[in-house]
């Protein structure tokens, strides 16, 4: 194995333009309990935008290779690693329970090689590609846990999804449709709306030109406090900001709001009257686990799921891919192949 490698490095917090591709980063070696993988593919998430910018209360050890999601092939086994062999194809769970997230608290996947603990490895089925597997953890894993593990939606539910064109959003659209829901997908352009229709969304709403909450009330009726008529059953809101109160307004009595992030702001205006008057449930979902990622790969293997990949880019163009995510120009995932 060579001693140096290409990597996408964050040396200082700032903008995506501060990311640099270096050719002389040291190739990691496998410490006890670790393996080194040759990265086959790595994918970006909106979380990477926050990592580059810097997050209050989270001290990232700089410099760091960014990128949470990765899949590849084992090339070196550390002392004490059992059950794995050189050549095994693996998906990496980005969460190291003792240290934190890959690409944030330790080097991540935007490089030719990466060291991870053996406990983070999940074996890939033969019919799943590195690009497909690397699309899954943060986005699709979160969607799967939020909808399936927490048992929050059921056949026949009207499910309104904000930010439906991104990674988590497209995952929610496809999983909700598989579960027999009526899906309302909200996105910011006509092109994204057309592609969400192709994914199976029953209705699409351009949130830039249409008030999604008023649309839902006009379509399904105003939620009633004494009966269960009107409104949608579930709103998936990982946007926050000024979408929060409108979300409360369009959910039926006894309905649910699912939260797994806040890309537009974590401290929105609140109106508690809706929560008690309509007996609403607000359910948070954090992270993903091996069983979510294994279940998703099984779905890909069986032909039940195909992750939405907007672009596959070389490492040299990775920063531009993250800019596209930041500026919401992406449908699904941006994947990088080193």
JSON list of N, CA and C in Angstrom, two decimals, residues 101-168:
[
{"chain": "A", "resi": 101, "resn": "UNK", "atom": "N", "xyz": [-18.69, 11.01, 15.39]},
{"chain": "A", "resi": 101, "resn": "UNK", "atom": "CA", "xyz": [-18.97, 10.79, 13.97]},
{"chain": "A", "resi": 101, "resn": "UNK", "atom": "C", "xyz": [-17.71, 10.84, 13.13]},
{"chain": "A", "resi": 102, "resn": "UNK", "atom": "N", "xyz": [-17.65, 9.94, 12.14]},
{"chain": "A", "resi": 102, "resn": "UNK", "atom": "CA", "xyz": [-16.62, 10.02, 11.12]},
{"chain": "A", "resi": 102, "resn": "UNK", "atom": "C", "xyz": [-16.78, 11.35, 10.38]},
{"chain": "A", "resi": 103, "resn": "UNK", "atom": "N", "xyz": [-15.68, 11.90, 9.91]},
{"chain": "A", "resi": 103, "resn": "UNK", "atom": "CA", "xyz": [-15.75, 13.14, 9.15]},
{"chain": "A", "resi": 103, "resn": "UNK", "atom": "C", "xyz": [-16.01, 14.36, 10.00]},
{"chain": "A", "resi": 104, "resn": "UNK", "atom": "N", "xyz": [-16.04, 14.16, 11.33]},
{"chain": "A", "resi": 104, "resn": "UNK", "atom": "CA", "xyz": [-16.25, 15.27, 12.24]},
{"chain": "A", "resi": 104, "resn": "UNK", "atom": "C", "xyz": [-15.26, 15.17, 13.41]},
{"chain": "A", "resi": 105, "resn": "UNK", "atom": "N", "xyz": [-15.36, 14.10, 14.17]},
{"chain": "A", "resi": 105, "resn": "UNK", "atom": "CA", "xyz": [-14.45, 13.91, 15.30]},
{"chain": "A", "resi": 105, "resn": "UNK", "atom": "C", "xyz": [-13.25, 13.04, 14.95]},
{"chain": "A", "resi": 106, "resn": "UNK", "atom": "N", "xyz": [-13.27, 12.47, 13.76]},
{"chain": "A", "resi": 106, "resn": "UNK", "atom": "CA", "xyz": [-12.13, 11.69, 13.24]},
{"chain": "A", "resi": 106, "resn": "UNK", "atom": "C", "xyz": [-12.23, 11.70, 11.72]},
{"chain": "A", "resi": 107, "resn": "UNK", "atom": "N", "xyz": [-11.14, 11.31, 11.06]},
{"chain": "A", "resi": 107, "resn": "UNK", "atom": "CA", "xyz": [-11.12, 11.35, 9.60]},
{"chain": "A", "resi": 107, "resn": "UNK", "atom": "C", "xyz": [-12.25, 10.51, 9.01]},
{"chain": "A", "resi": 108, "resn": "UNK", "atom": "N", "xyz": [-12.88, 11.07, 7.97]},
{"chain": "A", "resi": 108, "resn": "UNK", "atom": "CA", "xyz": [-14.00, 10.42, 7.33]},
{"chain": "A", "resi": 108, "resn": "UNK", "atom": "C", "xyz": [-13.67, 9.82, 5.97]},
{"chain": "A", "resi": 109, "resn": "UNK", "atom": "N", "xyz": [-14.69, 9.75, 5.12]},
{"chain": "A", "resi": 109, "resn": "UNK", "atom": "CA", "xyz": [-14.60, 8.94, 3.92]},
{"chain": "A", "resi": 109, "resn": "UNK", "atom": "C", "xyz": [-14.16, 9.62, 2.65]},
{"chain": "A", "resi": 110, "resn": "UNK", "atom": "N", "xyz": [-13.96, 10.94, 2.66]},
{"chain": "A", "resi": 110, "resn": "UNK", "atom": "CA", "xyz": [-13.58, 11.63, 1.42]},
{"chain": "A", "resi": 110, "resn": "UNK", "atom": "C", "xyz": [-12.07, 11.51, 1.19]},
{"chain": "A", "resi": 111, "resn": "UNK", "atom": "N", "xyz": [-11.62, 10.28, 1.02]},
{"chain": "A", "resi": 111, "resn": "UNK", "atom": "CA", "xyz": [-10.20, 9.97, 0.82]},
{"chain": "A", "resi": 111, "resn": "UNK", "atom": "C", "xyz": [-10.09, 8.61, 0.17]},
{"chain": "A", "resi": 112, "resn": "UNK", "atom": "N", "xyz": [-8.87, 8.23, -0.19]},
{"chain": "A", "resi": 112, "resn": "UNK", "atom": "CA", "xyz": [-8.68, 6.93, -0.83]},
{"chain": "A", "resi": 112, "resn": "UNK", "atom": "C", "xyz": [-8.73, 5.78, 0.18]},
{"chain": "A", "resi": 113, "resn": "UNK", "atom": "N", "xyz": [-8.35, 6.07, 1.43]},
{"chain": "A", "resi": 113, "resn": "UNK", "atom": "CA", "xyz": [-8.36, 5.04, 2.48]},
{"chain": "A", "resi": 113, "resn": "UNK", "atom": "C", "xyz": [-8.92, 5.64, 3.76]},
{"chain": "A", "resi": 114, "resn": "UNK", "atom": "N", "xyz": [-9.45, 4.76, 4.61]},
{"chain": "A", "resi": 114, "resn": "UNK", "atom": "CA", "xyz": [-9.99, 5.22, 5.88]},
{"chain": "A", "resi": 114, "resn": "UNK", "atom": "C", "xyz": [-9.87, 4.10, 6.92]},
{"chain": "A", "resi": 115, "resn": "UNK", "atom": "N", "xyz": [-9.52, 4.47, 8.15]},
{"chain": "A", "resi": 115, "resn": "UNK", "atom": "CA", "xyz": [-9.45, 3.51, 9.25]},
{"chain": "A", "resi": 115, "resn": "UNK", "atom": "C", "xyz": [-10.73, 3.60, 10.08]},
{"chain": "A", "resi": 116, "resn": "UNK", "atom": "N", "xyz": [-11.33, 2.45, 10.38]},
{"chain": "A", "resi": 116, "resn": "UNK", "atom": "CA", "xyz": [-12.55, 2.41, 11.20]},
{"chain": "A", "resi": 116, "resn": "UNK", "atom": "C", "xyz": [-12.47, 1.23, 12.16]},
{"chain": "A", "resi": 117, "resn": "UNK", "atom": "N", "xyz": [-13.25, 1.30, 13.24]},
{"chain": "A", "resi": 117, "resn": "UNK", "atom": "CA", "xyz": [-13.29, 0.17, 14.16]},
{"chain": "A", "resi": 117, "resn": "UNK", "atom": "C", "xyz": [-14.10, -0.97, 13.54]},
{"chain": "A", "resi": 118, "resn": "UNK", "atom": "N", "xyz": [-13.75, -2.19, 13.89]},
{"chain": "A", "resi": 118, "resn": "UNK", "atom": "CA", "xyz": [-14.44, -3.35, 13.32]},
{"chain": "A", "resi": 118, "resn": "UNK", "atom": "C", "xyz": [-15.92, -3.35, 13.67]},
{"chain": "A", "resi": 119, "resn": "UNK", "atom": "N", "xyz": [-16.26, -2.75, 14.81]},
{"chain": "A", "resi": 119, "resn": "UNK", "atom": "CA", "xyz": [-17.67, -2.70, 15.21]},
{"chain": "A", "resi": 119, "resn": "UNK", "atom": "C", "xyz": [-18.53, -1.81, 14.34]},
{"chain": "A", "resi": 120, "resn": "UNK", "atom": "N", "xyz": [-17.92, -0.99, 13.50]},
{"chain": "A", "resi": 120, "resn": "UNK", "atom": "CA", "xyz": [-18.68, -0.12, 12.61]},
{"chain": "A", "resi": 120, "resn": "UNK", "atom": "C", "xyz": [-18.99, -0.76, 11.27]},
{"chain": "A", "resi": 121, "resn": "UNK", "atom": "N", "xyz": [-18.48, -1.97, 11.04]},
{"chain": "A", "resi": 121, "resn": "UNK", "atom": "CA", "xyz": [-18.60, -2.59, 9.72]},
{"chain": "A", "resi": 121, "resn": "UNK", "atom": "C", "xyz": [-19.89, -3.36, 9.56]},
{"chain": "A", "resi": 122, "resn": "UNK", "atom": "N", "xyz": [-20.47, -3.26, 8.36]},
{"chain": "A", "resi": 122, "resn": "UNK", "atom": "CA", "xyz": [-21.65, -4.04, 7.99]},
{"chain": "A", "resi": 122, "resn": "UNK", "atom": "C", "xyz": [-21.35, -4.68, 6.63]},
{"chain": "A", "resi": 123, "resn": "UNK", "atom": "N", "xyz": [-21.51, -5.97, 6.54]},
{"chain": "A", "resi": 123, "resn": "UNK", "atom": "CA", "xyz": [-21.20, -6.68, 5.30]},
{"chain": "A", "resi": 123, "resn": "UNK", "atom": "C", "xyz": [-22.19, -6.28, 4.21]},
{"chain": "A", "resi": 124, "resn": "UNK", "atom": "N", "xyz": [-21.66, -6.05, 3.02]},
{"chain": "A", "resi": 124, "resn": "UNK", "atom": "CA", "xyz": [-22.51, -5.66, 1.88]},
{"chain": "A", "resi": 124, "resn": "UNK", "atom": "C", "xyz": [-22.96, -6.88, 1.10]},
{"chain": "A", "resi": 125, "resn": "UNK", "atom": "N", "xyz": [-24.25, -6.98, 0.75]},
{"chain": "A", "resi": 125, "resn": "UNK", "atom": "CA", "xyz": [-24.70, -8.03, -0.16]},
{"chain": "A", "resi": 125, "resn": "UNK", "atom": "C", "xyz": [-24.04, -7.86, -1.54]},
{"chain": "A", "resi": 126, "resn": "UNK", "atom": "N", "xyz": [-23.92, -8.95, -2.26]},
{"chain": "A", "resi": 126, "resn": "UNK", "atom": "CA", "xyz": [-23.24, -8.92, -3.56]},
{"chain": "A", "resi": 126, "resn": "UNK", "atom": "C", "xyz": [-23.91, -7.99, -4.56]},
{"chain": "A", "resi": 127, "resn": "UNK", "atom": "N", "xyz": [-25.25, -7.85, -4.46]},
{"chain": "A", "resi": 127, "resn": "UNK", "atom": "CA", "xyz": [-25.98, -7.06, -5.45]},
{"chain": "A", "resi": 127, "resn": "UNK", "atom": "C", "xyz": [-26.04, -5.58, -5.16]},
{"chain": "A", "resi": 128, "resn": "UNK", "atom": "N", "xyz": [-25.30, -5.12, -4.15]},
{"chain": "A", "resi": 128, "resn": "UNK", "atom": "CA", "xyz": [-25.30, -3.70, -3.78]},
{"chain": "A", "resi": 128, "resn": "UNK", "atom": "C", "xyz": [-23.96, -3.09, -4.14]},
{"chain": "A", "resi": 129, "resn": "UNK", "atom": "N", "xyz": [-23.97, -1.97, -4.86]},
{"chain": "A", "resi": 129, "resn": "UNK", "atom": "CA", "xyz": [-22.74, -1.31, -5.28]},
{"chain": "A", "resi": 129, "resn": "UNK", "atom": "C", "xyz": [-22.22, -0.39, -4.18]},
{"chain": "A", "resi": 130, "resn": "UNK", "atom": "N", "xyz": [-20.95, -0.01, -4.29]},
{"chain": "A", "resi": 130, "resn": "UNK", "atom": "CA", "xyz": [-20.38, 0.94, -3.33]},
{"chain": "A", "resi": 130, "resn": "UNK", "atom": "C", "xyz": [-21.14, 2.26, -3.35]},
{"chain": "A", "resi": 131, "resn": "UNK", "atom": "N", "xyz": [-21.50, 2.73, -4.55]},
{"chain": "A", "resi": 131, "resn": "UNK", "atom": "CA", "xyz": [-22.23, 4.00, -4.67]},
{"chain": "A", "resi": 131, "resn": "UNK", "atom": "C", "xyz": [-23.58, 3.91, -3.95]},
{"chain": "A", "resi": 132, "resn": "UNK", "atom": "N", "xyz": [-24.30, 2.81, -4.15]},
{"chain": "A", "resi": 132, "resn": "UNK", "atom": "CA", "xyz": [-25.59, 2.64, -3.48]},
{"chain": "A", "resi": 132, "resn": "UNK", "atom": "C", "xyz": [-25.43, 2.57, -1.97]},
{"chain": "A", "resi": 133, "resn": "UNK", "atom": "N", "xyz": [-24.46, 1.77, -1.51]},
{"chain": "A", "resi": 133, "resn": "UNK", "atom": "CA", "xyz": [-24.27, 1.60, -0.06]},
{"chain": "A", "resi": 133, "resn": "UNK", "atom": "C", "xyz": [-23.86, 2.91, 0.60]},
{"chain": "A", "resi": 134, "resn": "UNK", "atom": "N", "xyz": [-22.95, 3.65, -0.06]},
{"chain": "A", "resi": 134, "resn": "UNK", "atom": "CA", "xyz": [-22.47, 4.90, 0.52]},
{"chain": "A", "resi": 134, "resn": "UNK", "atom": "C", "xyz": [-23.56, 5.97, 0.57]},
{"chain": "A", "resi": 135, "resn": "UNK", "atom": "N", "xyz": [-24.64, 5.79, -0.16]},
{"chain": "A", "resi": 135, "resn": "UNK", "atom": "CA", "xyz": [-25.76, 6.74, -0.13]},
{"chain": "A", "resi": 135, "resn": "UNK", "atom": "C", "xyz": [-26.61, 6.59, 1.13]},
{"chain": "A", "resi": 136, "resn": "UNK", "atom": "N", "xyz": [-26.46, 5.48, 1.85]},
{"chain": "A", "resi": 136, "resn": "UNK", "atom": "CA", "xyz": [-27.48, 5.10, 2.82]},
{"chain": "A", "resi": 136, "resn": "UNK", "atom": "C", "xyz": [-27.39, 5.70, 4.22]},
{"chain": "A", "resi": 137, "resn": "UNK", "atom": "N", "xyz": [-26.25, 5.65, 4.92]},
{"chain": "A", "resi": 137, "resn": "UNK", "atom": "CA", "xyz": [-26.30, 5.78, 6.38]},
{"chain": "A", "resi": 137, "resn": "UNK", "atom": "C", "xyz": [-27.04, 6.98, 6.93]},
{"chain": "A", "resi": 138, "resn": "UNK", "atom": "N", "xyz": [-26.52, 8.18, 6.76]},
{"chain": "A", "resi": 138, "resn": "UNK", "atom": "CA", "xyz": [-27.12, 9.33, 7.44]},
{"chain": "A", "resi": 138, "resn": "UNK", "atom": "C", "xyz": [-28.51, 9.65, 6.88]},
{"chain": "A", "resi": 139, "resn": "UNK", "atom": "N", "xyz": [-28.68, 9.62, 5.57]},
{"chain": "A", "resi": 139, "resn": "UNK", "atom": "CA", "xyz": [-29.96, 10.02, 4.97]},
{"chain": "A", "resi": 139, "resn": "UNK", "atom": "C", "xyz": [-30.99, 8.90, 5.05]},
{"chain": "A", "resi": 140, "resn": "UNK", "atom": "N", "xyz": [-30.75, 7.81, 4.39]},
{"chain": "A", "resi": 140, "resn": "UNK", "atom": "CA", "xyz": [-31.73, 6.73, 4.33]},
{"chain": "A", "resi": 140, "resn": "UNK", "atom": "C", "xyz": [-31.84, 6.00, 5.66]},
{"chain": "A", "resi": 141, "resn": "UNK", "atom": "N", "xyz": [-30.72, 5.88, 6.38]},
{"chain": "A", "resi": 141, "resn": "UNK", "atom": "CA", "xyz": [-30.77, 5.25, 7.70]},
{"chain": "A", "resi": 141, "resn": "UNK", "atom": "C", "xyz": [-31.65, 6.03, 8.65]},
{"chain": "A", "resi": 142, "resn": "UNK", "atom": "N", "xyz": [-31.52, 7.36, 8.62]},
{"chain": "A", "resi": 142, "resn": "UNK", "atom": "CA", "xyz": [-32.36, 8.21, 9.46]},
{"chain": "A", "resi": 142, "resn": "UNK", "atom": "C", "xyz": [-33.82, 8.10, 9.06]},
{"chain": "A", "resi": 143, "resn": "UNK", "atom": "N", "xyz": [-34.10, 8.12, 7.75]},
{"chain": "A", "resi": 143, "resn": "UNK", "atom": "CA", "xyz": [-35.48, 7.99, 7.28]},
{"chain": "A", "resi": 143, "resn": "UNK", "atom": "C", "xyz": [-36.09, 6.66, 7.71]},
{"chain": "A", "resi": 144, "resn": "UNK", "atom": "N", "xyz": [-35.31, 5.59, 7.59]},
{"chain": "A", "resi": 144, "resn": "UNK", "atom": "CA", "xyz": [-35.79, 4.26, 7.95]},
{"chain": "A", "resi": 144, "resn": "UNK", "atom": "C", "xyz": [-36.11, 4.18, 9.44]},
{"chain": "A", "resi": 145, "resn": "UNK", "atom": "N", "xyz": [-35.22, 4.71, 10.27]},
{"chain": "A", "resi": 145, "resn": "UNK", "atom": "CA", "xyz": [-35.46, 4.69, 11.71]},
{"chain": "A", "resi": 145, "resn": "UNK", "atom": "C", "xyz": [-36.69, 5.53, 12.07]},
{"chain": "A", "resi": 146, "resn": "UNK", "atom": "N", "xyz": [-36.83, 6.69, 11.43]},
{"chain": "A", "resi": 146, "resn": "UNK", "atom": "CA", "xyz": [-37.91, 7.62, 11.73]},
{"chain": "A", "resi": 146, "resn": "UNK", "atom": "C", "xyz": [-39.27, 7.04, 11.36]},
{"chain": "A", "resi": 147, "resn": "UNK", "atom": "N", "xyz": [-39.35, 6.35, 10.22]},
{"chain": "A", "resi": 147, "resn": "UNK", "atom": "CA", "xyz": [-40.64, 5.84, 9.73]},
{"chain": "A", "resi": 147, "resn": "UNK", "atom": "C", "xyz": [-40.90, 4.40, 10.13]},
{"chain": "A", "resi": 148, "resn": "UNK", "atom": "N", "xyz": [-39.87, 3.55, 10.02]},
{"chain": "A", "resi": 148, "resn": "UNK", "atom": "CA", "xyz": [-40.07, 2.11, 10.19]},
{"chain": "A", "resi": 148, "resn": "UNK", "atom": "C", "xyz": [-39.81, 1.67, 11.63]},
{"chain": "A", "resi": 149, "resn": "UNK", "atom": "N", "xyz": [-38.60, 1.97, 12.14]},
{"chain": "A", "resi": 149, "resn": "UNK", "atom": "CA", "xyz": [-38.26, 1.53, 13.50]},
{"chain": "A", "resi": 149, "resn": "UNK", "atom": "C", "xyz": [-39.24, 2.10, 14.53]},
{"chain": "A", "resi": 150, "resn": "UNK", "atom": "N", "xyz": [-39.55, 3.38, 14.40]},
{"chain": "A", "resi": 150, "resn": "UNK", "atom": "CA", "xyz": [-40.44, 4.03, 15.36]},
{"chain": "A", "resi": 150, "resn": "UNK", "atom": "C", "xyz": [-41.92, 3.80, 15.06]},
{"chain": "A", "resi": 151, "resn": "UNK", "atom": "N", "xyz": [-42.21, 3.09, 13.98]},
{"chain": "A", "resi": 151, "resn": "UNK", "atom": "CA", "xyz": [-43.58, 2.68, 13.67]},
{"chain": "A", "resi": 151, "resn": "UNK", "atom": "C", "xyz": [-44.53, 3.88, 13.66]},
{"chain": "A", "resi": 152, "resn": "UNK", "atom": "N", "xyz": [-44.16, 4.91, 12.90]},
{"chain": "A", "resi": 152, "resn": "UNK", "atom": "CA", "xyz": [-44.88, 6.18, 12.95]},
{"chain": "A", "resi": 152, "resn": "UNK", "atom": "C", "xyz": [-45.86, 6.38, 11.81]},
{"chain": "A", "resi": 153, "resn": "UNK", "atom": "N", "xyz": [-45.76, 5.59, 10.75]},
{"chain": "A", "resi": 153, "resn": "UNK", "atom": "CA", "xyz": [-46.70, 5.71, 9.63]},
{"chain": "A", "resi": 153, "resn": "UNK", "atom": "C", "xyz": [-47.28, 4.35, 9.30]},
{"chain": "A", "resi": 154, "resn": "UNK", "atom": "N", "xyz": [-48.47, 4.37, 8.72]},
{"chain": "A", "resi": 154, "resn": "UNK", "atom": "CA", "xyz": [-49.13, 3.12, 8.35]},
{"chain": "A", "resi": 154, "resn": "UNK", "atom": "C", "xyz": [-49.85, 3.32, 7.01]},
{"chain": "A", "resi": 155, "resn": "UNK", "atom": "N", "xyz": [-50.23, 2.24, 6.41]},
{"chain": "A", "resi": 155, "resn": "UNK", "atom": "CA", "xyz": [-50.93, 2.29, 5.12]},
{"chain": "A", "resi": 155, "resn": "UNK", "atom": "C", "xyz": [-52.15, 3.19, 5.21]},
{"chain": "A", "resi": 156, "resn": "UNK", "atom": "N", "xyz": [-52.32, 4.04, 4.21]},
{"chain": "A", "resi": 156, "resn": "UNK", "atom": "CA", "xyz": [-53.46, 4.95, 4.15]},
{"chain": "A", "resi": 156, "resn": "UNK", "atom": "C", "xyz": [-53.21, 6.31, 4.76]},
{"chain": "A", "resi": 157, "resn": "UNK", "atom": "N", "xyz": [-52.12, 6.46, 5.52]},
{"chain": "A", "resi": 157, "resn": "UNK", "atom": "CA", "xyz": [-51.80, 7.76, 6.12]},
{"chain": "A", "resi": 157, "resn": "UNK", "atom": "C", "xyz": [-51.47, 8.78, 5.04]},
{"chain": "A", "resi": 158, "resn": "UNK", "atom": "N", "xyz": [-51.90, 10.00, 5.27]},
{"chain": "A", "resi": 158, "resn": "UNK", "atom": "CA", "xyz": [-51.48, 11.12, 4.43]},
{"chain": "A", "resi": 158, "resn": "UNK", "atom": "C", "xyz": [-50.22, 11.70, 5.05]},
{"chain": "A", "resi": 159, "resn": "UNK", "atom": "N", "xyz": [-49.09, 11.59, 4.34]},
{"chain": "A", "resi": 159, "resn": "UNK", "atom": "CA", "xyz": [-47.79, 11.98, 4.88]},
{"chain": "A", "resi": 159, "resn": "UNK", "atom": "C", "xyz": [-47.22, 13.13, 4.05]},
{"chain": "A", "resi": 160, "resn": "UNK", "atom": "N", "xyz": [-47.05, 14.30, 4.68]},
{"chain": "A", "resi": 160, "resn": "UNK", "atom": "CA", "xyz": [-46.50, 15.47, 4.00]},
{"chain": "A", "resi": 160, "resn": "UNK", "atom": "C", "xyz": [-45.02, 15.58, 4.38]},
{"chain": "A", "resi": 161, "resn": "UNK", "atom": "N", "xyz": [-44.15, 15.63, 3.37]},
{"chain": "A", "resi": 161, "resn": "UNK", "atom": "CA", "xyz": [-42.70, 15.61, 3.58]},
{"chain": "A", "resi": 161, "resn": "UNK", "atom": "C", "xyz": [-42.10, 16.92, 3.10]},
{"chain": "A", "resi": 162, "resn": "UNK", "atom": "N", "xyz": [-41.53, 17.68, 4.03]},
{"chain": "A", "resi": 162, "resn": "UNK", "atom": "CA", "xyz": [-40.81, 18.91, 3.67]},
{"chain": "A", "resi": 162, "resn": "UNK", "atom": "C", "xyz": [-39.38, 18.55, 3.28]},
{"chain": "A", "resi": 163, "resn": "UNK", "atom": "N", "xyz": [-38.79, 19.34, 2.39]},
{"chain": "A", "resi": 163, "resn": "UNK", "atom": "CA", "xyz": [-37.42, 19.02, 1.95]},
{"chain": "A", "resi": 163, "resn": "UNK", "atom": "C", "xyz": [-37.34, 17.67, 1.28]},
{"chain": "A", "resi": 164, "resn": "UNK", "atom": "N", "xyz": [-38.36, 17.34, 0.50]},
{"chain": "A", "resi": 164, "resn": "UNK", "atom": "CA", "xyz": [-38.49, 15.98, -0.03]},
{"chain": "A", "resi": 164, "resn": "UNK", "atom": "C", "xyz": [-37.45, 15.64, -1.08]},
{"chain": "A", "resi": 165, "resn": "UNK", "atom": "N", "xyz": [-36.75, 16.62, -1.63]},
{"chain": "A", "resi": 165, "resn": "UNK", "atom": "CA", "xyz": [-35.81, 16.34, -2.72]},
{"chain": "A", "resi": 165, "resn": "UNK", "atom": "C", "xyz": [-34.41, 15.96, -2.23]},
{"chain": "A", "resi": 166, "resn": "UNK", "atom": "N", "xyz": [-34.12, 16.13, -0.96]},
{"chain": "A", "resi": 166, "resn": "UNK", "atom": "CA", "xyz": [-32.80, 15.80, -0.44]},
{"chain": "A", "resi": 166, "resn": "UNK", "atom": "C", "xyz": [-32.64, 14.33, -0.12]},
{"chain": "A", "resi": 167, "resn": "UNK", "atom": "N", "xyz": [-31.56, 14.00, 0.58]},
{"chain": "A", "resi": 167, "resn": "UNK", "atom": "CA", "xyz": [-31.28, 12.60, 0.88]},
{"chain": "A", "resi": 167, "resn": "UNK", "atom": "C", "xyz": [-32.31, 11.99, 1.81]},
{"chain": "A", "resi": 168, "resn": "UNK", "atom": "N", "xyz": [-32.52, 12.60, 2.98]},
{"chain": "A", "resi": 168, "resn": "UNK", "atom": "CA", "xyz": [-33.53, 12.09, 3.91]},
{"chain": "A", "resi": 168, "resn": "UNK", "atom": "C", "xyz": [-34.91, 12.15, 3.26]}
]
